[in-house]
Amino acid sequence: MYTLQDLLNLMARLRDPQFGCPWDLKQNFASIVPFTLEEAYEVADAIEQGDFEQLRGELGDLLFQVVYYAQLAQEEGRFEFAGVVDGITRKLIRRHPHVFPTGELYAPLDVPRLDDTQVKRRWEEIKAQERAEKAVAPEQLSLLDDVPVALPALNRAAKLQKRAASVGFDWPAALPVLDKVREELDEVLQAMADGEQTAMEEEIGDLLFSVVNLARHLKVDPENALRGANRKFERRFRFIEQALRDTGRPIEDCALEELDALWGEAKRQEKNLPSCG
């Protein structure tokens, strides 16, 4: 079987100035970012589908993205793939002192066990220390400094809220957050009544942020929840399309009431409920 070194050699060959692939030679850090994001989502999709044969292939595609960035960095004299491996290994050893108390990867496995709460607390303490060490101006250090701006908005909202909650800036329970969601919905309705497009966009943003907060309090991952809702919508809409194909009717010719009735039938079939018709 081919090895990781073979993959690194392949990448170098693709970028060979004389004999490499013309498409690969045109790429740079920024141009392959969209592919990296796409591959990460394809990994998530394979896991959600429970398709482990597909997952193996998607993990390979994602690994290739890392190899690609490392090759570009090596060409520019910034770092090499070995440095990536060394860096992540050292960081994980540093962030797991309860597993590697001596700071050595191959230290004896004889350390006291910590519970999940203790591990999370220690993890946040170590990350806070790392943020302080990276800060150019310590007096301007923020808990939010290393929450990536490029994260999907739902995920980033949850991370921002979690960081603020770590120092007590949080609702005490889920029900007050639900009240906040209702309050934000009322503000959306007011913006709609006023007809102010800018205000509507702002209030919709506040509403979404509050819903993410509610999801966090209920220990629901908002990104996964929305992905699940997307799949459900797609499944039910495909049911409508197929039902109309079976009767030879274009979907554009159907009234909303008929489409809604088919939607209800899709829901009933999913829940194994008897048809009303």
PDB file of C-alpha atoms in Angstrom:
ATOM      1  CA  MET A   1       0.000   0.000   0.000  1.00  0.00           C
ATOM      2  CA  TYR A   2       1.108   3.564  -0.605  1.00  0.00           C
ATOM      3  CA  THR A   3       2.286   5.551   2.404  1.00  0.00           C
ATOM      4  CA  LEU A   4       2.049   9.140   3.572  1.00  0.00           C
ATOM      5  CA  GLN A   5       5.509   9.750   2.125  1.00  0.00           C
ATOM      6  CA  ASP A   6       4.228   8.559  -1.246  1.00  0.00           C
ATOM      7  CA  LEU A   7       1.417  11.122  -1.042  1.00  0.00           C
ATOM      8  CA  LEU A   8       3.915  13.865  -0.236  1.00  0.00           C
ATOM      9  CA  ASN A   9       6.034  12.793  -3.219  1.00  0.00           C
ATOM     10  CA  LEU A  10       2.959  12.801  -5.446  1.00  0.00           C
ATOM     11  CA  MET A  11       2.125  16.337  -4.334  1.00  0.00           C
ATOM     12  CA  ALA A  12       5.637  17.514  -5.104  1.00  0.00           C
ATOM     13  CA  ARG A  13       5.380  15.929  -8.563  1.00  0.00           C
ATOM     14  CA  LEU A  14       2.069  17.677  -9.258  1.00  0.00           C
ATOM     15  CA  ARG A  15       3.742  20.999  -8.467  1.00  0.00           C
ATOM     16  CA  ASP A  16       6.925  20.308 -10.422  1.00  0.00           C
ATOM     17  CA  PRO A  17       7.514  23.483 -12.488  1.00  0.00           C
ATOM     18  CA  GLN A  18       8.506  21.526 -15.599  1.00  0.00           C
ATOM     19  CA  PHE A  19       6.611  18.243 -15.453  1.00  0.00           C
ATOM     20  CA  GLY A  20       3.730  18.969 -13.063  1.00  0.00           C
ATOM     21  CA  CYS A  21       0.006  19.403 -13.645  1.00  0.00           C
ATOM     22  CA  PRO A  22      -0.903  22.796 -15.214  1.00  0.00           C
ATOM     23  CA  TRP A  23      -3.989  23.158 -13.008  1.00  0.00           C
ATOM     24  CA  ASP A  24      -2.124  22.375  -9.783  1.00  0.00           C
ATOM     25  CA  LEU A  25       0.671  24.762 -10.718  1.00  0.00           C
ATOM     26  CA  LYS A  26      -1.827  27.631 -10.918  1.00  0.00           C
ATOM     27  CA  GLN A  27      -3.142  27.124  -7.388  1.00  0.00           C
ATOM     28  CA  ASN A  28      -2.249  29.111  -4.272  1.00  0.00           C
ATOM     29  CA  PHE A  29      -3.314  29.176  -0.629  1.00  0.00           C
ATOM     30  CA  ALA A  30      -6.451  31.220  -1.278  1.00  0.00           C
ATOM     31  CA  SER A  31      -7.588  29.352  -4.384  1.00  0.00           C
ATOM     32  CA  ILE A  32      -7.823  25.955  -2.683  1.00  0.00           C
ATOM     33  CA  VAL A  33      -9.653  27.136   0.444  1.00  0.00           C
ATOM     34  CA  PRO A  34     -13.092  26.503  -1.146  1.00  0.00           C
ATOM     35  CA  PHE A  35     -12.047  22.934  -1.922  1.00  0.00           C
ATOM     36  CA  THR A  36     -10.870  22.431   1.663  1.00  0.00           C
ATOM     37  CA  LEU A  37     -14.215  23.582   3.047  1.00  0.00           C
ATOM     38  CA  GLU A  38     -16.082  21.386   0.570  1.00  0.00           C
ATOM     39  CA  GLU A  39     -14.012  18.327   1.520  1.00  0.00           C
ATOM     40  CA  ALA A  40     -14.626  18.937   5.233  1.00  0.00           C
ATOM     41  CA  TYR A  41     -18.379  19.022   4.652  1.00  0.00           C
ATOM     42  CA  GLU A  42     -18.193  15.874   2.547  1.00  0.00           C
ATOM     43  CA  VAL A  43     -16.503  14.138   5.492  1.00  0.00           C
ATOM     44  CA  ALA A  44     -19.358  15.291   7.736  1.00  0.00           C
ATOM     45  CA  ASP A  45     -21.930  14.103   5.203  1.00  0.00           C
ATOM     46  CA  ALA A  46     -20.377  10.646   4.951  1.00  0.00           C
ATOM     47  CA  ILE A  47     -20.474  10.329   8.754  1.00  0.00           C
ATOM     48  CA  GLU A  48     -24.101  11.453   8.887  1.00  0.00           C
ATOM     49  CA  GLN A  49     -24.983   8.887   6.194  1.00  0.00           C
ATOM     50  CA  GLY A  50     -23.106   6.153   8.047  1.00  0.00           C
ATOM     51  CA  ASP A  51     -21.225   5.411   4.819  1.00  0.00           C
ATOM     52  CA  PHE A  52     -17.786   4.375   6.048  1.00  0.00           C
ATOM     53  CA  GLU A  53     -16.525   3.287   2.644  1.00  0.00           C
ATOM     54  CA  GLN A  54     -17.235   6.803   1.417  1.00  0.00           C
ATOM     55  CA  LEU A  55     -15.745   8.219   4.618  1.00  0.00           C
ATOM     56  CA  ARG A  56     -12.413   6.562   3.902  1.00  0.00           C
ATOM     57  CA  GLY A  57     -12.255   8.282   0.537  1.00  0.00           C
ATOM     58  CA  GLU A  58     -13.391  11.643   1.890  1.00  0.00           C
ATOM     59  CA  LEU A  59     -10.773  11.554   4.654  1.00  0.00           C
ATOM     60  CA  GLY A  60      -8.178  10.965   1.957  1.00  0.00           C
ATOM     61  CA  ASP A  61      -9.447  14.006   0.075  1.00  0.00           C
ATOM     62  CA  LEU A  62      -9.264  16.096   3.248  1.00  0.00           C
ATOM     63  CA  LEU A  63      -5.754  14.838   4.044  1.00  0.00           C
ATOM     64  CA  PHE A  64      -4.692  15.823   0.542  1.00  0.00           C
ATOM     65  CA  GLN A  65      -5.763  19.396   1.301  1.00  0.00           C
ATOM     66  CA  VAL A  66      -3.334  19.487   4.248  1.00  0.00           C
ATOM     67  CA  VAL A  67      -0.583  18.060   2.081  1.00  0.00           C
ATOM     68  CA  TYR A  68      -1.355  20.682  -0.574  1.00  0.00           C
ATOM     69  CA  TYR A  69      -1.000  23.608   1.861  1.00  0.00           C
ATOM     70  CA  ALA A  70       2.217  22.140   3.239  1.00  0.00           C
ATOM     71  CA  GLN A  71       3.675  21.845  -0.283  1.00  0.00           C
ATOM     72  CA  LEU A  72       2.809  25.478  -1.049  1.00  0.00           C
ATOM     73  CA  ALA A  73       4.379  26.567   2.240  1.00  0.00           C
ATOM     74  CA  GLN A  74       7.520  24.537   1.564  1.00  0.00           C
ATOM     75  CA  GLU A  75       7.896  26.134  -1.871  1.00  0.00           C
ATOM     76  CA  GLU A  76       7.735  29.572  -0.242  1.00  0.00           C
ATOM     77  CA  GLY A  77      10.200  28.579   2.487  1.00  0.00           C
ATOM     78  CA  ARG A  78       7.627  28.964   5.278  1.00  0.00           C
ATOM     79  CA  PHE A  79       7.336  25.467   6.761  1.00  0.00           C
ATOM     80  CA  GLU A  80       7.202  21.799   5.746  1.00  0.00           C
ATOM     81  CA  PHE A  81       4.724  18.978   6.355  1.00  0.00           C
ATOM     82  CA  ALA A  82       6.959  17.594   9.104  1.00  0.00           C
ATOM     83  CA  GLY A  83       6.588  20.903  10.918  1.00  0.00           C
ATOM     84  CA  VAL A  84       2.793  20.605  10.735  1.00  0.00           C
ATOM     85  CA  VAL A  85       2.941  17.149  12.304  1.00  0.00           C
ATOM     86  CA  ASP A  86       5.412  18.278  14.958  1.00  0.00           C
ATOM     87  CA  GLY A  87       3.334  21.333  15.818  1.00  0.00           C
ATOM     88  CA  ILE A  88       0.016  19.522  16.285  1.00  0.00           C
ATOM     89  CA  THR A  89       1.670  16.743  18.283  1.00  0.00           C
ATOM     90  CA  ARG A  90       3.333  19.197  20.658  1.00  0.00           C
ATOM     91  CA  LYS A  91       0.103  21.180  21.064  1.00  0.00           C
ATOM     92  CA  LEU A  92      -1.947  18.098  21.907  1.00  0.00           C
ATOM     93  CA  ILE A  93       0.635  16.906  24.423  1.00  0.00           C
ATOM     94  CA  ARG A  94       0.593  20.369  26.020  1.00  0.00           C
ATOM     95  CA  ARG A  95      -3.203  20.457  26.153  1.00  0.00           C
ATOM     96  CA  HIS A  96      -3.467  16.999  27.728  1.00  0.00           C
ATOM     97  CA  PRO A  97      -1.320  17.203  30.872  1.00  0.00           C
ATOM     98  CA  HIS A  98      -3.704  14.706  32.495  1.00  0.00           C
ATOM     99  CA  VAL A  99      -2.486  12.145  29.925  1.00  0.00           C
ATOM    100  CA  PHE A 100       1.101  13.369  29.416  1.00  0.00           C
ATOM    101  CA  PRO A 101       2.063  14.888  32.796  1.00  0.00           C
ATOM    102  CA  THR A 102       5.786  14.943  31.974  1.00  0.00           C
ATOM    103  CA  GLY A 103       5.203  16.556  28.588  1.00  0.00           C
ATOM    104  CA  GLU A 104       6.570  13.494  26.842  1.00  0.00           C
ATOM    105  CA  LEU A 105       4.600  11.470  24.291  1.00  0.00           C
ATOM    106  CA  TYR A 106       5.938   8.109  25.422  1.00  0.00           C
ATOM    107  CA  ALA A 107       5.873   8.668  29.181  1.00  0.00           C
ATOM    108  CA  PRO A 108       4.543   5.792  31.326  1.00  0.00           C
ATOM    109  CA  LEU A 109       0.746   5.495  31.326  1.00  0.00           C
ATOM    110  CA  ASP A 110       0.437   5.931  35.090  1.00  0.00           C
ATOM    111  CA  VAL A 111      -1.475   9.145  35.772  1.00  0.00           C
ATOM    112  CA  PRO A 112      -4.590   9.931  37.829  1.00  0.00           C
ATOM    113  CA  ARG A 113      -7.842   9.957  35.876  1.00  0.00           C
ATOM    114  CA  LEU A 114      -9.814  13.214  35.590  1.00  0.00           C
ATOM    115  CA  ASP A 115     -13.538  13.447  34.970  1.00  0.00           C
ATOM    116  CA  ASP A 116     -14.974  15.232  31.946  1.00  0.00           C
ATOM    117  CA  THR A 117     -15.618  18.486  33.822  1.00  0.00           C
ATOM    118  CA  GLN A 118     -12.052  18.649  35.115  1.00  0.00           C
ATOM    119  CA  VAL A 119     -10.668  17.954  31.642  1.00  0.00           C
ATOM    120  CA  LYS A 120     -12.763  20.737  30.058  1.00  0.00           C
ATOM    121  CA  ARG A 121     -11.748  23.210  32.770  1.00  0.00           C
ATOM    122  CA  ARG A 122      -8.079  22.380  32.332  1.00  0.00           C
ATOM    123  CA  TRP A 123      -8.420  22.599  28.530  1.00  0.00           C
ATOM    124  CA  GLU A 124      -9.877  26.109  28.738  1.00  0.00           C
ATOM    125  CA  GLU A 125      -7.152  27.197  31.180  1.00  0.00           C
ATOM    126  CA  ILE A 126      -4.447  26.010  28.797  1.00  0.00           C
ATOM    127  CA  LYS A 127      -6.091  27.698  25.797  1.00  0.00           C
ATOM    128  CA  ALA A 128      -6.402  30.948  27.789  1.00  0.00           C
ATOM    129  CA  GLN A 129      -2.692  30.749  28.578  1.00  0.00           C
ATOM    130  CA  GLU A 130      -1.915  30.192  24.888  1.00  0.00           C
ATOM    131  CA  ARG A 131      -4.028  33.213  23.916  1.00  0.00           C
ATOM    132  CA  ALA A 132      -2.150  35.347  26.435  1.00  0.00           C
ATOM    133  CA  GLU A 133       1.194  34.183  25.046  1.00  0.00           C
ATOM    134  CA  LYS A 134       0.121  35.072  21.488  1.00  0.00           C
ATOM    135  CA  ALA A 135      -1.286  38.495  22.369  1.00  0.00           C
ATOM    136  CA  VAL A 136       0.661  41.425  20.932  1.00  0.00           C
ATOM    137  CA  ALA A 137      -0.908  43.781  23.492  1.00  0.00           C
ATOM    138  CA  PRO A 138      -1.843  41.824  26.652  1.00  0.00           C
ATOM    139  CA  GLU A 139      -4.008  44.686  27.915  1.00  0.00           C
ATOM    140  CA  GLN A 140      -6.265  44.173  24.867  1.00  0.00           C
ATOM    141  CA  LEU A 141      -6.523  40.390  25.263  1.00  0.00           C
ATOM    142  CA  SER A 142     -10.038  39.025  24.705  1.00  0.00           C
ATOM    143  CA  LEU A 143     -11.610  35.638  25.321  1.00  0.00           C
ATOM    144  CA  LEU A 144     -12.901  35.850  21.775  1.00  0.00           C
ATOM    145  CA  ASP A 145      -9.540  36.415  20.086  1.00  0.00           C
ATOM    146  CA  ASP A 146      -9.067  32.975  18.538  1.00  0.00           C
ATOM    147  CA  VAL A 147     -12.643  32.222  17.468  1.00  0.00           C
ATOM    148  CA  PRO A 148     -12.104  31.979  13.680  1.00  0.00           C
ATOM    149  CA  VAL A 149     -13.997  34.559  11.649  1.00  0.00           C
ATOM    150  CA  ALA A 150     -14.324  32.113   8.731  1.00  0.00           C
ATOM    151  CA  LEU A 151     -16.369  29.574  10.707  1.00  0.00           C
ATOM    152  CA  PRO A 152     -19.942  28.955   9.541  1.00  0.00           C
ATOM    153  CA  ALA A 153     -22.051  31.634  11.234  1.00  0.00           C
ATOM    154  CA  LEU A 154     -24.058  29.203  13.379  1.00  0.00           C
ATOM    155  CA  ASN A 155     -20.936  27.487  14.681  1.00  0.00           C
ATOM    156  CA  ARG A 156     -19.188  30.798  15.328  1.00  0.00           C
ATOM    157  CA  ALA A 157     -22.186  32.154  17.251  1.00  0.00           C
ATOM    158  CA  ALA A 158     -22.168  29.079  19.475  1.00  0.00           C
ATOM    159  CA  LYS A 159     -18.424  29.392  20.109  1.00  0.00           C
ATOM    160  CA  LEU A 160     -18.682  33.098  20.940  1.00  0.00           C
ATOM    161  CA  GLN A 161     -21.502  32.380  23.373  1.00  0.00           C
ATOM    162  CA  LYS A 162     -19.607  29.491  24.953  1.00  0.00           C
ATOM    163  CA  ARG A 163     -16.546  31.673  25.507  1.00  0.00           C
ATOM    164  CA  ALA A 164     -18.631  34.406  27.148  1.00  0.00           C
ATOM    165  CA  ALA A 165     -20.420  31.801  29.275  1.00  0.00           C
ATOM    166  CA  SER A 166     -17.075  30.532  30.596  1.00  0.00           C
ATOM    167  CA  VAL A 167     -16.742  33.731  32.656  1.00  0.00           C
ATOM    168  CA  GLY A 168     -20.376  33.832  33.766  1.00  0.00           C
ATOM    169  CA  PHE A 169     -21.873  35.983  31.000  1.00  0.00           C
ATOM    170  CA  ASP A 170     -24.767  33.649  30.282  1.00  0.00           C
ATOM    171  CA  TRP A 171     -28.400  32.914  31.021  1.00  0.00           C
ATOM    172  CA  PRO A 172     -28.827  30.573  34.006  1.00  0.00           C
ATOM    173  CA  ALA A 173     -31.159  28.159  32.180  1.00  0.00           C
ATOM    174  CA  ALA A 174     -32.889  27.475  28.864  1.00  0.00           C
ATOM    175  CA  LEU A 175     -36.323  28.991  29.631  1.00  0.00           C
ATOM    176  CA  PRO A 176     -35.073  32.598  29.908  1.00  0.00           C
ATOM    177  CA  VAL A 177     -33.330  32.097  26.571  1.00  0.00           C
ATOM    178  CA  LEU A 178     -36.637  30.974  25.086  1.00  0.00           C
ATOM    179  CA  ASP A 179     -38.182  34.221  26.353  1.00  0.00           C
ATOM    180  CA  LYS A 180     -35.346  36.065  24.599  1.00  0.00           C
ATOM    181  CA  VAL A 181     -36.147  34.228  21.352  1.00  0.00           C
ATOM    182  CA  ARG A 182     -39.773  35.384  21.629  1.00  0.00           C
ATOM    183  CA  GLU A 183     -38.590  38.937  22.326  1.00  0.00           C
ATOM    184  CA  GLU A 184     -36.373  38.906  19.246  1.00  0.00           C
ATOM    185  CA  LEU A 185     -39.225  37.513  17.140  1.00  0.00           C
ATOM    186  CA  ASP A 186     -41.438  40.400  18.276  1.00  0.00           C
ATOM    187  CA  GLU A 187     -38.699  42.805  17.185  1.00  0.00           C
ATOM    188  CA  VAL A 188     -38.610  41.144  13.757  1.00  0.00           C
ATOM    189  CA  LEU A 189     -42.373  41.673  13.485  1.00  0.00           C
ATOM    190  CA  GLN A 190     -41.944  45.330  14.419  1.00  0.00           C
ATOM    191  CA  ALA A 191     -39.225  45.787  11.794  1.00  0.00           C
ATOM    192  CA  MET A 192     -41.504  44.152   9.223  1.00  0.00           C
ATOM    193  CA  ALA A 193     -44.315  46.549  10.159  1.00  0.00           C
ATOM    194  CA  ASP A 194     -41.937  49.493   9.773  1.00  0.00           C
ATOM    195  CA  GLY A 195     -40.766  48.205   6.395  1.00  0.00           C
ATOM    196  CA  GLU A 196     -37.113  48.927   7.192  1.00  0.00           C
ATOM    197  CA  GLN A 197     -34.933  46.443   5.263  1.00  0.00           C
ATOM    198  CA  THR A 198     -31.780  47.188   7.270  1.00  0.00           C
ATOM    199  CA  ALA A 199     -33.672  46.804  10.550  1.00  0.00           C
ATOM    200  CA  MET A 200     -35.222  43.524   9.385  1.00  0.00           C
ATOM    201  CA  GLU A 201     -31.785  42.102   8.555  1.00  0.00           C
ATOM    202  CA  GLU A 202     -30.428  43.148  11.953  1.00  0.00           C
ATOM    203  CA  GLU A 203     -33.395  41.721  13.840  1.00  0.00           C
ATOM    204  CA  ILE A 204     -33.277  38.448  11.903  1.00  0.00           C
ATOM    205  CA  GLY A 205     -29.601  38.213  12.885  1.00  0.00           C
ATOM    206  CA  ASP A 206     -30.498  38.793  16.542  1.00  0.00           C
ATOM    207  CA  LEU A 207     -33.221  36.140  16.297  1.00  0.00           C
ATOM    208  CA  LEU A 208     -30.831  33.577  14.817  1.00  0.00           C
ATOM    209  CA  PHE A 209     -28.220  34.388  17.463  1.00  0.00           C
ATOM    210  CA  SER A 210     -30.824  33.818  20.190  1.00  0.00           C
ATOM    211  CA  VAL A 211     -31.909  30.511  18.641  1.00  0.00           C
ATOM    212  CA  VAL A 212     -28.270  29.382  18.629  1.00  0.00           C
ATOM    213  CA  ASN A 213     -28.079  30.335  22.293  1.00  0.00           C
ATOM    214  CA  LEU A 214     -31.180  28.250  23.008  1.00  0.00           C
ATOM    215  CA  ALA A 215     -29.661  25.304  21.141  1.00  0.00           C
ATOM    216  CA  ARG A 216     -26.472  25.623  23.193  1.00  0.00           C
ATOM    217  CA  HIS A 217     -28.421  25.560  26.457  1.00  0.00           C
ATOM    218  CA  LEU A 218     -30.287  22.467  25.270  1.00  0.00           C
ATOM    219  CA  LYS A 219     -26.948  20.853  24.302  1.00  0.00           C
ATOM    220  CA  VAL A 220     -27.956  20.778  20.635  1.00  0.00           C
ATOM    221  CA  ASP A 221     -25.356  21.555  17.973  1.00  0.00           C
ATOM    222  CA  PRO A 222     -27.071  24.243  15.861  1.00  0.00           C
ATOM    223  CA  GLU A 223     -25.135  23.429  12.693  1.00  0.00           C
ATOM    224  CA  ASN A 224     -26.045  19.742  12.922  1.00  0.00           C
ATOM    225  CA  ALA A 225     -29.647  20.605  13.762  1.00  0.00           C
ATOM    226  CA  LEU A 226     -29.973  22.824  10.696  1.00  0.00           C
ATOM    227  CA  ARG A 227     -28.262  20.258   8.494  1.00  0.00           C
ATOM    228  CA  GLY A 228     -30.833  17.745   9.729  1.00  0.00           C
ATOM    229  CA  ALA A 229     -33.651  20.171   8.936  1.00  0.00           C
ATOM    230  CA  ASN A 230     -32.181  20.693   5.462  1.00  0.00           C
ATOM    231  CA  ARG A 231     -32.141  16.935   4.846  1.00  0.00           C
ATOM    232  CA  LYS A 232     -35.712  16.632   6.067  1.00  0.00           C
ATOM    233  CA  PHE A 233     -36.874  19.460   3.805  1.00  0.00           C
ATOM    234  CA  GLU A 234     -35.081  17.918   0.838  1.00  0.00           C
ATOM    235  CA  ARG A 235     -36.580  14.481   1.535  1.00  0.00           C
ATOM    236  CA  ARG A 236     -40.125  15.819   1.780  1.00  0.00           C
ATOM    237  CA  PHE A 237     -39.796  18.093  -1.246  1.00  0.00           C
ATOM    238  CA  ARG A 238     -38.511  15.167  -3.312  1.00  0.00           C
ATOM    239  CA  PHE A 239     -41.602  13.231  -2.180  1.00  0.00           C
ATOM    240  CA  ILE A 240     -43.792  16.034  -3.595  1.00  0.00           C
ATOM    241  CA  GLU A 241     -41.884  16.026  -6.875  1.00  0.00           C
ATOM    242  CA  GLN A 242     -42.173  12.249  -7.241  1.00  0.00           C
ATOM    243  CA  ALA A 243     -45.884  12.240  -6.366  1.00  0.00           C
ATOM    244  CA  LEU A 244     -46.549  14.797  -9.091  1.00  0.00           C
ATOM    245  CA  ARG A 245     -44.366  12.919 -11.594  1.00  0.00           C
ATOM    246  CA  ASP A 246     -46.465   9.818 -10.939  1.00  0.00           C
ATOM    247  CA  THR A 247     -49.578  11.749 -11.955  1.00  0.00           C
ATOM    248  CA  GLY A 248     -47.900  13.503 -14.878  1.00  0.00           C
ATOM    249  CA  ARG A 249     -48.389  16.993 -13.493  1.00  0.00           C
ATOM    250  CA  PRO A 250     -45.758  19.773 -13.540  1.00  0.00           C
ATOM    251  CA  ILE A 251     -45.130  21.197 -10.081  1.00  0.00           C
ATOM    252  CA  GLU A 252     -45.468  24.722 -11.485  1.00  0.00           C
ATOM    253  CA  ASP A 253     -49.148  24.053 -12.313  1.00  0.00           C
ATOM    254  CA  CYS A 254     -50.110  23.084  -8.762  1.00  0.00           C
ATOM    255  CA  ALA A 255     -51.678  25.413  -6.236  1.00  0.00           C
ATOM    256  CA  LEU A 256     -49.915  25.951  -2.925  1.00  0.00           C
ATOM    257  CA  GLU A 257     -52.770  24.161  -1.123  1.00  0.00           C
ATOM    258  CA  GLU A 258     -52.148  20.983  -3.114  1.00  0.00           C
ATOM    259  CA  LEU A 259     -48.400  21.154  -2.537  1.00  0.00           C
ATOM    260  CA  ASP A 260     -49.009  21.673   1.169  1.00  0.00           C
ATOM    261  CA  ALA A 261     -51.295  18.635   1.235  1.00  0.00           C
ATOM    262  CA  LEU A 262     -48.563  16.522  -0.333  1.00  0.00           C
ATOM    263  CA  TRP A 263     -46.099  17.911   2.205  1.00  0.00           C
ATOM    264  CA  GLY A 264     -48.448  16.760   4.959  1.00  0.00           C
ATOM    265  CA  GLU A 265     -48.636  13.325   3.357  1.00  0.00           C
ATOM    266  CA  ALA A 266     -44.833  13.128   3.317  1.00  0.00           C
ATOM    267  CA  LYS A 267     -44.786  13.933   7.025  1.00  0.00           C
ATOM    268  CA  ARG A 268     -47.437  11.312   7.769  1.00  0.00           C
ATOM    269  CA  GLN A 269     -45.552   8.633   5.853  1.00  0.00           C
ATOM    270  CA  GLU A 270     -42.343   9.449   7.735  1.00  0.00           C
ATOM    271  CA  LYS A 271     -44.178   9.078  11.026  1.00  0.00           C
ATOM    272  CA  ASN A 272     -46.147   6.012   9.815  1.00  0.00           C
ATOM    273  CA  LEU A 273     -49.464   7.803  10.373  1.00  0.00           C
ATOM    274  CA  PRO A 274     -52.604   6.893   8.384  1.00  0.00           C
ATOM    275  CA  SER A 275     -53.465   9.102   5.421  1.00  0.00           C
ATOM    276  CA  CYS A 276     -56.311  11.587   5.788  1.00  0.00           C
ATOM    277  CA  GLY A 277     -57.345  11.071   2.188  1.00  0.00           C
TER     278      GLY A 277
END
